[in-house]
């Protein structure tokens, strides 16, 4: 789950994702050449917090120069930029013990596209509609289908683009849980973790 190439595996199980191409740093110019004039985002497959993430238009000289400066040792994801990230925001849906708990909508600062707080982004409580919730549920079902079930916590990140929810990331390891936005959620999580650590539960796990 630390390597974003898992998105392609999710897509093979029917999860809607932002169309994604993989490329080494050396192959990026060739991959981008097949996307003339498109607004794209490039990010390392192993990264967080928008680290070494670029947004630009294919064919723009300044963008090409920035791409050429990317570290050579990584595999990169190349995706079309989804403008709804800026206009409508990016969803984070939190699940505890397999059940939906709460959600926030994250928005970038004016003039930016990154929703992280260190870039001026914000997050506020929000209630996803039925279609968004169902799409996130399908992403969790796909994870279970490949043999990874029974998570204490999961965060599904995505954006509604072109009328459907597109998964951007599925955080299973160490996601920020946005507990301050929903204080009651902290108690739910604590109860589940305590139950998992009870002597009976630990004995069953042996």
XYZ file of C-alpha atoms in Angstrom:
206
model
C 0.000 0.000 0.000
C 2.972 2.344 0.296
C 3.475 2.075 -3.472
C 0.735 3.784 -5.481
C 1.016 1.192 -8.235
C -1.670 -0.636 -6.254
C -4.137 1.707 -7.996
C -3.748 -0.306 -11.183
C -4.563 -3.486 -9.271
C -7.690 -1.837 -7.887
C -8.677 -0.859 -11.428
C -8.378 -4.501 -12.484
C -10.994 -5.271 -9.821
C -13.442 -2.713 -11.176
C -12.541 0.308 -9.050
C -12.780 3.622 -10.895
C -9.460 5.477 -10.670
C -7.955 8.461 -12.429
C -6.421 7.014 -15.627
C -2.837 6.213 -14.686
C 0.311 5.466 -16.649
C 3.581 4.321 -15.091
C 6.969 5.524 -16.253
C 10.556 5.616 -15.155
C 12.112 9.067 -15.082
C 13.898 8.258 -18.330
C 10.636 7.246 -20.012
C 8.604 10.275 -18.889
C 9.260 12.320 -22.064
C 7.955 9.488 -24.248
C 4.873 8.962 -22.083
C 4.110 12.682 -22.087
C 4.619 12.902 -25.847
C 1.574 10.657 -26.201
C -0.504 13.225 -24.269
C 0.055 16.451 -26.260
C -1.510 19.572 -24.803
C -2.995 17.774 -21.806
C -2.889 19.081 -18.249
C -1.256 16.338 -16.218
C -0.002 15.495 -12.748
C 3.204 13.534 -12.190
C 4.066 11.993 -8.826
C 6.414 9.254 -7.591
C 4.721 5.931 -6.976
C 6.116 6.016 -3.430
C 5.477 9.441 -1.952
C 3.266 11.490 0.314
C 2.373 15.099 0.968
C 2.716 16.038 -2.723
C 6.449 15.246 -2.547
C 8.071 15.639 -6.001
C 4.606 16.144 -7.472
C 4.304 18.294 -10.585
C 1.322 19.728 -12.397
C 1.628 21.221 -15.852
C 0.651 21.164 -19.494
C 2.399 18.802 -21.871
C 4.350 20.849 -24.382
C 5.032 23.728 -21.999
C 8.774 24.399 -21.870
C 8.878 25.273 -18.170
C 6.986 22.090 -17.310
C 9.332 20.007 -19.453
C 12.295 21.541 -17.639
C 10.755 20.692 -14.259
C 10.121 17.108 -15.389
C 13.758 16.808 -16.439
C 14.814 17.734 -12.891
C 12.831 14.964 -11.194
C 14.925 12.374 -9.323
C 15.929 9.593 -11.675
C 15.592 6.664 -9.273
C 11.799 6.589 -8.956
C 8.875 5.178 -10.878
C 6.283 7.860 -11.589
C 2.524 7.967 -12.026
C 1.312 10.145 -14.881
C -2.347 11.144 -14.654
C -4.590 13.690 -16.346
C -5.262 16.600 -14.037
C -8.842 16.476 -12.737
C -10.010 20.115 -12.463
C -12.699 19.201 -9.943
C -9.930 18.886 -7.336
C -9.711 22.679 -7.501
C -13.340 23.544 -8.200
C -15.084 21.031 -5.911
C -12.425 19.589 -3.614
C -11.032 16.166 -2.804
C -12.870 13.701 -0.564
C -11.422 11.682 2.289
C -13.761 8.973 3.600
C -12.756 7.244 6.825
C -13.706 3.678 7.724
C -13.200 2.044 11.104
C -13.472 -1.756 11.384
C -14.920 -1.857 7.886
C -17.732 0.600 8.598
C -17.982 4.143 7.279
C -17.234 6.603 10.076
C -16.942 10.134 8.701
C -15.688 12.226 5.816
C -14.066 15.535 5.035
C -13.766 17.566 1.873
C -10.291 18.995 1.278
C -9.734 22.109 -0.808
C -6.550 23.730 -2.089
C -5.621 27.326 -1.427
C -6.465 29.847 -4.127
C -4.125 29.408 -7.068
C -2.895 25.983 -5.964
C -4.000 22.404 -6.629
C -2.509 20.671 -3.573
C -4.931 20.104 -0.703
C -2.337 19.464 2.001
C -2.260 21.909 4.888
C 1.411 22.748 4.354
C 0.399 24.282 1.017
C -2.491 26.221 2.490
C -5.147 23.573 1.886
C -8.110 23.127 4.200
C -10.395 20.300 5.311
C -13.921 20.508 6.654
C -16.543 17.940 7.682
C -18.819 16.829 4.871
C -21.384 14.141 4.168
C -20.811 12.158 0.958
C -23.778 11.348 -1.225
C -24.904 7.770 -1.766
C -22.977 7.348 -5.021
C -19.699 8.527 -3.497
C -20.157 6.294 -0.473
C -20.988 3.302 -2.663
C -17.859 3.890 -4.749
C -15.695 3.988 -1.629
C -17.381 0.799 -0.403
C -16.468 -0.891 -3.694
C -12.842 0.122 -3.240
C -12.789 -1.549 0.177
C -14.429 -4.648 -1.273
C -11.698 -4.817 -3.917
C -9.034 -4.705 -1.213
C -10.743 -7.589 0.561
C -10.945 -9.501 -2.728
C -7.156 -9.491 -3.070
C -6.739 -10.854 0.446
C -6.418 -7.760 2.613
C -9.410 -7.490 4.925
C -10.199 -6.642 8.550
C -8.557 -3.233 8.829
C -8.858 -1.160 11.975
C -8.889 1.958 9.813
C -8.912 2.861 6.122
C -9.022 6.208 4.359
C -10.356 6.408 0.818
C -9.309 9.557 -1.036
C -10.921 10.572 -4.284
C -12.558 13.196 -6.421
C -15.866 13.332 -8.244
C -14.788 13.855 -11.839
C -16.993 13.518 -14.882
C -19.917 12.612 -12.658
C -18.340 9.667 -10.817
C -16.097 9.133 -7.823
C -12.504 8.370 -8.838
C -10.208 6.834 -6.251
C -6.949 8.766 -5.891
C -5.483 6.865 -2.960
C -6.506 4.133 -0.553
C -4.591 4.597 2.696
C -4.258 1.461 4.827
C -1.003 2.043 6.700
C -0.759 5.414 8.433
C -3.448 7.786 7.181
C -4.313 11.076 8.809
C -7.748 10.300 10.261
C -9.279 13.801 10.551
C -10.507 13.022 14.053
C -10.705 16.697 15.013
C -13.392 17.159 12.374
C -15.506 14.418 13.983
C -14.585 14.082 17.695
C -16.985 11.180 18.291
C -15.048 9.149 15.735
C -12.041 8.982 18.052
C -14.079 7.102 20.633
C -15.341 4.644 18.017
C -11.803 3.943 16.882
C -10.536 3.580 20.446
C -13.269 1.066 21.271
C -12.404 -1.046 18.245
C -8.665 -0.973 18.927
C -9.289 -1.912 22.569
C -11.436 -4.832 21.448
C -8.703 -6.006 19.065
C -6.184 -5.928 21.915
C -8.365 -7.764 24.413
C -6.979 -11.092 25.703
C -9.745 -13.014 23.953
C -9.100 -11.346 20.602
C -5.354 -11.873 20.862
C -5.880 -15.527 21.745
C -8.090 -16.003 18.683
C -5.420 -14.405 16.495
C -2.752 -16.908 17.534
